[in-house]
XYZ file of C-alpha atoms in Angstrom:
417
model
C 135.608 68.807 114.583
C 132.008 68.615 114.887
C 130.106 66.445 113.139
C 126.943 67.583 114.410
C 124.711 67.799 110.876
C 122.569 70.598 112.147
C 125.751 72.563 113.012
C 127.569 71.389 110.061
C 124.532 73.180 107.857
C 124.177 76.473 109.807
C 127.927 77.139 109.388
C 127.548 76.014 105.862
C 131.251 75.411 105.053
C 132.646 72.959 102.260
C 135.698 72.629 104.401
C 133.467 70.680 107.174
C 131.599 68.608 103.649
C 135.632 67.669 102.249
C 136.568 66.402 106.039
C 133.440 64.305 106.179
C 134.024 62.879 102.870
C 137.300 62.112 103.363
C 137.165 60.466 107.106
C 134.489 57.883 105.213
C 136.915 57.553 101.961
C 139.642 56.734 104.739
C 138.190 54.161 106.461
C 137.100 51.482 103.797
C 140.193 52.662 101.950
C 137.302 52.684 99.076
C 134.923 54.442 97.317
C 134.594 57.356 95.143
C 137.261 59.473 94.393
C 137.154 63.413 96.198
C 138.055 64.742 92.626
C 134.909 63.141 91.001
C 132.862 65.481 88.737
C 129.038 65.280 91.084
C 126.715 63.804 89.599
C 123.373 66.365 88.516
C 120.971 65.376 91.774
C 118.245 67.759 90.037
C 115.882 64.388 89.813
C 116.932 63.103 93.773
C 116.069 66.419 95.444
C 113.011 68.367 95.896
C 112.565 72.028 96.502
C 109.567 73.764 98.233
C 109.522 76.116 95.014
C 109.451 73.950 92.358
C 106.309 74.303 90.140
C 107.196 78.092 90.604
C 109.919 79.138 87.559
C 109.461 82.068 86.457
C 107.613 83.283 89.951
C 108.708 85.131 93.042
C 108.584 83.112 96.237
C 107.565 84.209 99.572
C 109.800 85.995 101.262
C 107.816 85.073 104.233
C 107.693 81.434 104.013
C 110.769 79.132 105.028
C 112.542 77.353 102.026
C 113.000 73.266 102.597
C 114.863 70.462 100.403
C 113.875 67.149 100.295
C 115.894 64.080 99.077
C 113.143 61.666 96.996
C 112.945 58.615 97.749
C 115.986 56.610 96.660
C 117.736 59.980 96.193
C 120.572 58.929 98.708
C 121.131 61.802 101.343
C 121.865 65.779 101.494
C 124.943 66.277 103.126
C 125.270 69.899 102.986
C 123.286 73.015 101.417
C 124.512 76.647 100.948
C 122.248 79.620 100.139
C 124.041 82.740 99.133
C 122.063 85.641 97.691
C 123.907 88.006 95.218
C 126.007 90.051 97.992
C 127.363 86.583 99.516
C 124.538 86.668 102.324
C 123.819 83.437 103.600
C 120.379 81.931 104.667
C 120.530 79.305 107.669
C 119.087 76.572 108.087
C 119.429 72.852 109.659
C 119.605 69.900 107.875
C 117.925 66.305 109.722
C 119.790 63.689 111.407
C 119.403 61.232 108.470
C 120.521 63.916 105.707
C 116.994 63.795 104.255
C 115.437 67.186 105.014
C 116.797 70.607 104.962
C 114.842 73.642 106.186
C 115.499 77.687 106.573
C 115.962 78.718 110.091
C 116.472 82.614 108.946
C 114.321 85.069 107.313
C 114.746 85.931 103.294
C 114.928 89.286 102.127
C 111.908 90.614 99.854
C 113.093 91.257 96.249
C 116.500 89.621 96.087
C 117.939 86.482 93.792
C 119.126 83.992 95.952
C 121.390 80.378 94.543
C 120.985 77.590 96.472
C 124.372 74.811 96.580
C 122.538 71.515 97.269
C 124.897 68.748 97.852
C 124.204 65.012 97.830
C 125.730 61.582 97.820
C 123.878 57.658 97.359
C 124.273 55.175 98.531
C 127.497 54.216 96.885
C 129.180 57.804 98.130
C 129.009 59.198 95.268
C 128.261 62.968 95.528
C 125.972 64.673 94.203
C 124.621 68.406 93.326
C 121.779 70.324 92.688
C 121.887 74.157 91.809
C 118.554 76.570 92.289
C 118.288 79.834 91.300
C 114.830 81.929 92.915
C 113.722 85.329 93.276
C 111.810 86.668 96.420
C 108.838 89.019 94.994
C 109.430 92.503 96.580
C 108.166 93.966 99.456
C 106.332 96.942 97.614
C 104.728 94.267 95.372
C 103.339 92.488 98.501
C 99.561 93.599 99.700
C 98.947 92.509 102.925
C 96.063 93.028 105.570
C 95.716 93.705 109.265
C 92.503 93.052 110.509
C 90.650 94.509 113.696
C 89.567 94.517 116.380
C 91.991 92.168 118.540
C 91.048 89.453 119.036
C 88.354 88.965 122.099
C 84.451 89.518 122.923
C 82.813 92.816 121.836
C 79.533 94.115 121.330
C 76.974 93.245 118.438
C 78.100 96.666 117.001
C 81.747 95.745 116.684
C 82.483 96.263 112.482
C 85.609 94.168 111.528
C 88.468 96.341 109.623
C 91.153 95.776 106.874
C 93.875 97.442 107.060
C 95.489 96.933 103.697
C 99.726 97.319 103.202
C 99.285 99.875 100.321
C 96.490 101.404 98.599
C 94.285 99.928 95.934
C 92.456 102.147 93.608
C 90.958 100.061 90.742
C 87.593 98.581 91.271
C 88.217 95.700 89.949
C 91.540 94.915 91.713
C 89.796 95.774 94.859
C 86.936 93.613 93.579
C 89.507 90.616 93.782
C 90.739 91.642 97.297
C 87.389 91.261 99.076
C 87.068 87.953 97.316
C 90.197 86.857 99.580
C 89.138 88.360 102.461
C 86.738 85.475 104.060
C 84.301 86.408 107.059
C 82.361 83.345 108.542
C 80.253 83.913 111.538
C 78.305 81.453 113.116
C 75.435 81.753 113.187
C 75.924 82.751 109.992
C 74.977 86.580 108.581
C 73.885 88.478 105.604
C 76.967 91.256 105.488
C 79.415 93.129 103.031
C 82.628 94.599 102.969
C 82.520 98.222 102.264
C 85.720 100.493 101.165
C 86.226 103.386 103.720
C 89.184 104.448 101.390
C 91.977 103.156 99.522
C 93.455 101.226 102.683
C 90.279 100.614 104.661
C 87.377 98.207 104.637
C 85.143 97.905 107.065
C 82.822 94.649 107.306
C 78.817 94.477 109.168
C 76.482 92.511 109.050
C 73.247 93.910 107.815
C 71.664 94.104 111.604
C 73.765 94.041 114.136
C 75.848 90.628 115.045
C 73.991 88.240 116.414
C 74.283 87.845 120.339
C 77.140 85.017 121.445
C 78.202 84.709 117.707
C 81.818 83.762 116.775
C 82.974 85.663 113.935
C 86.412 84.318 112.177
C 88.561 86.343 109.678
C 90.884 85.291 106.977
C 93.037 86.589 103.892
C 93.908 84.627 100.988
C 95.645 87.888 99.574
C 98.792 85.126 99.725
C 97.236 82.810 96.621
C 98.577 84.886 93.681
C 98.609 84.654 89.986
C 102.452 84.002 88.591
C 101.961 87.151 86.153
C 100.180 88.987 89.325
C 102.063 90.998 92.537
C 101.679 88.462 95.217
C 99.976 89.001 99.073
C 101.885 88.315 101.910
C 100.995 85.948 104.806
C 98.240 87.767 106.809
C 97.329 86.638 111.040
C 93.853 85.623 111.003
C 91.305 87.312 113.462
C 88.406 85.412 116.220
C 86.245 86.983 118.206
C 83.081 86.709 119.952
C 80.030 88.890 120.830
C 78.474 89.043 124.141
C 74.874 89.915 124.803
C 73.063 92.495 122.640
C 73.894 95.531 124.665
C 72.039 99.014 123.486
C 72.328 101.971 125.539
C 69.674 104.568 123.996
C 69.633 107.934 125.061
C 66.693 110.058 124.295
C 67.615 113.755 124.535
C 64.343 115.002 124.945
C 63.379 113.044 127.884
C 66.332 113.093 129.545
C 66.694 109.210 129.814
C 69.057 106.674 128.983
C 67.425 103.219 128.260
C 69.746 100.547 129.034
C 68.620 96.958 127.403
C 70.149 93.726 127.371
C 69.134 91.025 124.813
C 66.088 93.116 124.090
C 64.921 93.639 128.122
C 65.012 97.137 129.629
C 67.561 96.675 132.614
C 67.788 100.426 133.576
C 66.432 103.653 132.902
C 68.823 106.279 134.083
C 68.392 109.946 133.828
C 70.794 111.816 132.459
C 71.826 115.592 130.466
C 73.465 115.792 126.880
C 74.239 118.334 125.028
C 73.020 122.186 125.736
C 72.323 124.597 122.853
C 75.743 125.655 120.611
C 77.055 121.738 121.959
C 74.631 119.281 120.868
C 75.449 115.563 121.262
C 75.192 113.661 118.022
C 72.438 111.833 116.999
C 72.756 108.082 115.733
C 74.290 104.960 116.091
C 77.980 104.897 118.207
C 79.930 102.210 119.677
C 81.674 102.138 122.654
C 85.545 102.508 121.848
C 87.059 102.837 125.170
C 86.435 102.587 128.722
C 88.536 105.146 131.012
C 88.255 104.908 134.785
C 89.122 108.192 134.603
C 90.118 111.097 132.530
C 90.773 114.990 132.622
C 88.535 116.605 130.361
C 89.732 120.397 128.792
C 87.160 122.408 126.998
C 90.571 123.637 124.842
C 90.514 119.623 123.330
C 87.041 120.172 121.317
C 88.039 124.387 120.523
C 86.670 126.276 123.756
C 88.854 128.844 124.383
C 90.827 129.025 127.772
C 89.021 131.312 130.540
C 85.480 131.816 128.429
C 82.788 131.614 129.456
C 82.184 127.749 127.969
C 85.738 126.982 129.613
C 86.017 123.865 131.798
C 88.848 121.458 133.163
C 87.280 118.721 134.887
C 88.442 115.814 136.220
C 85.821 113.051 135.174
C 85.034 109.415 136.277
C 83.987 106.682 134.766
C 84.207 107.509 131.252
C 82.838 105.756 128.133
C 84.207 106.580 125.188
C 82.017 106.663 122.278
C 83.917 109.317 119.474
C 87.545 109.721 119.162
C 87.029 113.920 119.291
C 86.375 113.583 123.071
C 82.200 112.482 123.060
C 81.771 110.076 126.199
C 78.923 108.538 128.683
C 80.612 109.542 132.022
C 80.102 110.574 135.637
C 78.609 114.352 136.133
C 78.460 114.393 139.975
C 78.082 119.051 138.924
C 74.799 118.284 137.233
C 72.896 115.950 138.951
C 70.077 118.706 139.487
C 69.680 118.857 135.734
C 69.970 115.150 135.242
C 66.501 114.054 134.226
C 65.248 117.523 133.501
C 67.869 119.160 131.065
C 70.155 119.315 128.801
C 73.505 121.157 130.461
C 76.819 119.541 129.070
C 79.402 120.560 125.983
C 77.975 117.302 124.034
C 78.636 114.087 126.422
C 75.906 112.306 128.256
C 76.363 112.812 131.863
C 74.788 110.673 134.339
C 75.311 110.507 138.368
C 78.454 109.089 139.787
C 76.948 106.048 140.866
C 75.133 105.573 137.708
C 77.954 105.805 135.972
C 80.000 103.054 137.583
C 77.073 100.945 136.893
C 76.898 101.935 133.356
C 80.972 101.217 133.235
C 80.922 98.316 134.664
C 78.138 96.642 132.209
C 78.990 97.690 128.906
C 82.078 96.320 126.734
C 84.026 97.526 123.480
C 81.466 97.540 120.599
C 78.165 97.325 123.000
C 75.618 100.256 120.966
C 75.199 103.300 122.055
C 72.351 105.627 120.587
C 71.302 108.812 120.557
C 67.924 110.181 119.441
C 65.865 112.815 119.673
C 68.291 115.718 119.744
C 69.054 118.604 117.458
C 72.602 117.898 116.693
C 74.191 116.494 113.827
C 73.890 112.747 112.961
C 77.336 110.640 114.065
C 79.282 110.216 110.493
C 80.155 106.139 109.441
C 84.149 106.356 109.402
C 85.923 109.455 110.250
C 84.841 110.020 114.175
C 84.922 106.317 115.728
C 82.813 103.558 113.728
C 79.431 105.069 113.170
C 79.213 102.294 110.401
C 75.210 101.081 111.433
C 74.603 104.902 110.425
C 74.666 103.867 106.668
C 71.717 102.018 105.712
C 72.370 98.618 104.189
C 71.583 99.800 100.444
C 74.470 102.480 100.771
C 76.835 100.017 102.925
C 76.424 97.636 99.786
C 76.782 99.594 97.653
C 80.903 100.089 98.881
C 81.447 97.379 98.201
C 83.286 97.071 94.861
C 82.869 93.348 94.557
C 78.804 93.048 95.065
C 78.071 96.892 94.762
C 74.285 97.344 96.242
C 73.500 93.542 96.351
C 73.199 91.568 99.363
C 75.326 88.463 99.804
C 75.572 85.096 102.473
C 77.966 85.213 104.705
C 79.450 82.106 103.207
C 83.709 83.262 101.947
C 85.317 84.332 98.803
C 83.489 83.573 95.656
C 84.961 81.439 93.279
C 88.387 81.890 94.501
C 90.293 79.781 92.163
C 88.937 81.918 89.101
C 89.889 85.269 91.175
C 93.108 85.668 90.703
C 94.266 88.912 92.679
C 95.899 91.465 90.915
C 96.874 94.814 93.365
């Protein structure tokens, strides 16, 4: 038989506890009989959810047990939920900590078996009855971008689990939601739609800035449906990129930090196929990609009809809007405007232009006669909303402006989803 302790509790049988008992009974030939009523340990043991009665706990978060001081030791703990599942776990070498090794399941009533003896042998128990708060009770949040260095135009997104619908509730989640950048920024959260929030500052972010995310969706109200555990976000911002493309001059501006770098001529968008106007930022970069006028709606073997294959591509709208490589128009590069709605620039240009600009870097378009770049529903033309309209999406501030400095009042903001 092993007598390992952290075996002993992951196998969790009383068969292994009675052996134990009796090998020490044996051997002083003293001691407490095996047929003794336990004592009630509820005053020798601690449990990571007491304070909570009446509350669901975390599915999420491990469960531990903790002898008290003078408590004596654990010597074994089983946790069975209703069908007879058992939880895992691995109890110290001294007997004085117990811990969950396995994951609990979301909305089920679990009993947990805690068994003791003190000093004198004599044993010892502690029954717990919990709940785990369901899983479609439990708002949680993904936030965006990964983590790394973007652009000054890079908005941070919330993704949340389910939708929420009243202001106020939603007035409570921004309050958990914490953005700190240093240096530190005038910005709001503003509600894309009953899942989404996007968050910007009221310029762009500062240049070198670390920007740090966090959800405290997980601090609920006992009468409230709780938030689940939520993986904080870091990033950084490199220099302050802007690409601006004028369409009437035929020139892209390239700046860095406020300095021209470049000026590269280039075509956008003809008549009938007018590249948008306004703020974009860069989404993706492709080294290459095979562009089909049938992916934006030109119709196979008209007279608009192209397949091209296409280097060094920028992508700046998810419906196929890039800065790219047009070795076919150089002669109108400078001069005129000759593509379906991308900004075309010479091949070599173009690997220059690739190879300086990042995820989130700004590019803008002005002076042409197409339609301005909407905030949300064609890549993140957020910066197209001025601030008094970003504000006022927000359901916790509305049109005011705030500092950058976390949740208000948290402990009186009790979330309710």
């Amino acid at each position: 038989m092993n007598h390992n302790p952290r075996i002993r509790t992951v196998l969790g049988s009383g068969l292994l506890i009675g052996g134990l008992v009796t090998g020490t009974a044996a051997c002083g030939d003293s001691g407490p009989s095996l047929t003794a009523k336990p004592y009630d340990a509820t005053d020798r043991i601690a449990f990571s959810g007491d304070g909570n009665e009446g509350r669901a706990l975390d599915p999420d978060k491990p469960l531990e047990i903790t002898a008290r001081s003078g408590g004596g030791r654990i010597t074994d703990v089983t946790a069975t939920d209703t069908a007879g599942h058992r939880i895992r776990g691995e109890l110290n070498d001294d007997g004085t900590r117990w811990r969950s090794t396995s994951q609990l399941t979301a909305g089920v009533r679990y009993t947990l078996r805690v068994s003791t003896e003190d000093r004198g042998g004599a044993p010892g128990l502690r029954v717990i009855h919990f709940e785990t708060a369901p899983a479609d009770r439990r708002l949680r949040v993904t936030f965006g971008p990964d983590s790394g260095t973007y652009g000054v135009g890079q908005p941070i997104t919330a993704e949340l689990s389910r939708p929420v619908r009243d202001r106020a509730a939603r007035g409570r989640v921004e309050s958990s939601l914490q953005v700190i950048s240093r240096p530190r920024v005038t910005g709001a959260w503003h509600w894309v739609d009953e899942k989404t929030l996007h968050y910007r500052p009221r310029d762009f972010w500062p240049a070198h800035a670390t920007i740090e995310v966090r959800s405290a969706l997980g601090r609920a109200d006992a009468k409230r449906p709780s938030g689940g555990s939520s993986k904080p976000l870091r990033i950084r911002t490199g220099p302050r990129v802007e690409a601006i493309t004028d369409a009437r001059t035929h020139t892209l501006t390239f700046k860095r930090d406020g300095k021209v770098v470049r000026r590269i001529p280039v075509t956008t968008g003809k008549p009938g196929f007018e590249t948008r106007n306004g703020t974009k930022i860069v989404l993706a970069k492709e080294a290459f990609v095979r562009m089909r006028g049938t992916s934006v709606g030109i119709a196979a073997g008209s007279a608009e009809s192209y397949d091209l294959p296409v280097h060094w591509a920028v992508r700046v709208t998810w419906s196929g809007e890039y800065v790219h490589a047009a070795p076919w128009s150089v002669g109108s590069q400078g001069s005129a405007n000759v593509s379906h709605g991308c900004t075309g620039m010479s091949m070599a240009n173009a690997k220059w232009f690739f190879d300086h600009v990042r995820l989130g870097d700004i590019v803008k378009v002005v002076g042409s006669e197409g339609e301005t770049m909407t905030p949300f529903d064609n890549g993140f033309g957020d910066w197209n909303l001025d601030w008094a309209k970003w504000s006022a999406g927000s359901a916790l501030h509305g049109p005011a402006e705030r500092e950058d400095a976390g949740p208000a009042e948290p402990a009186r903001l009790r979330p309710q989803w």
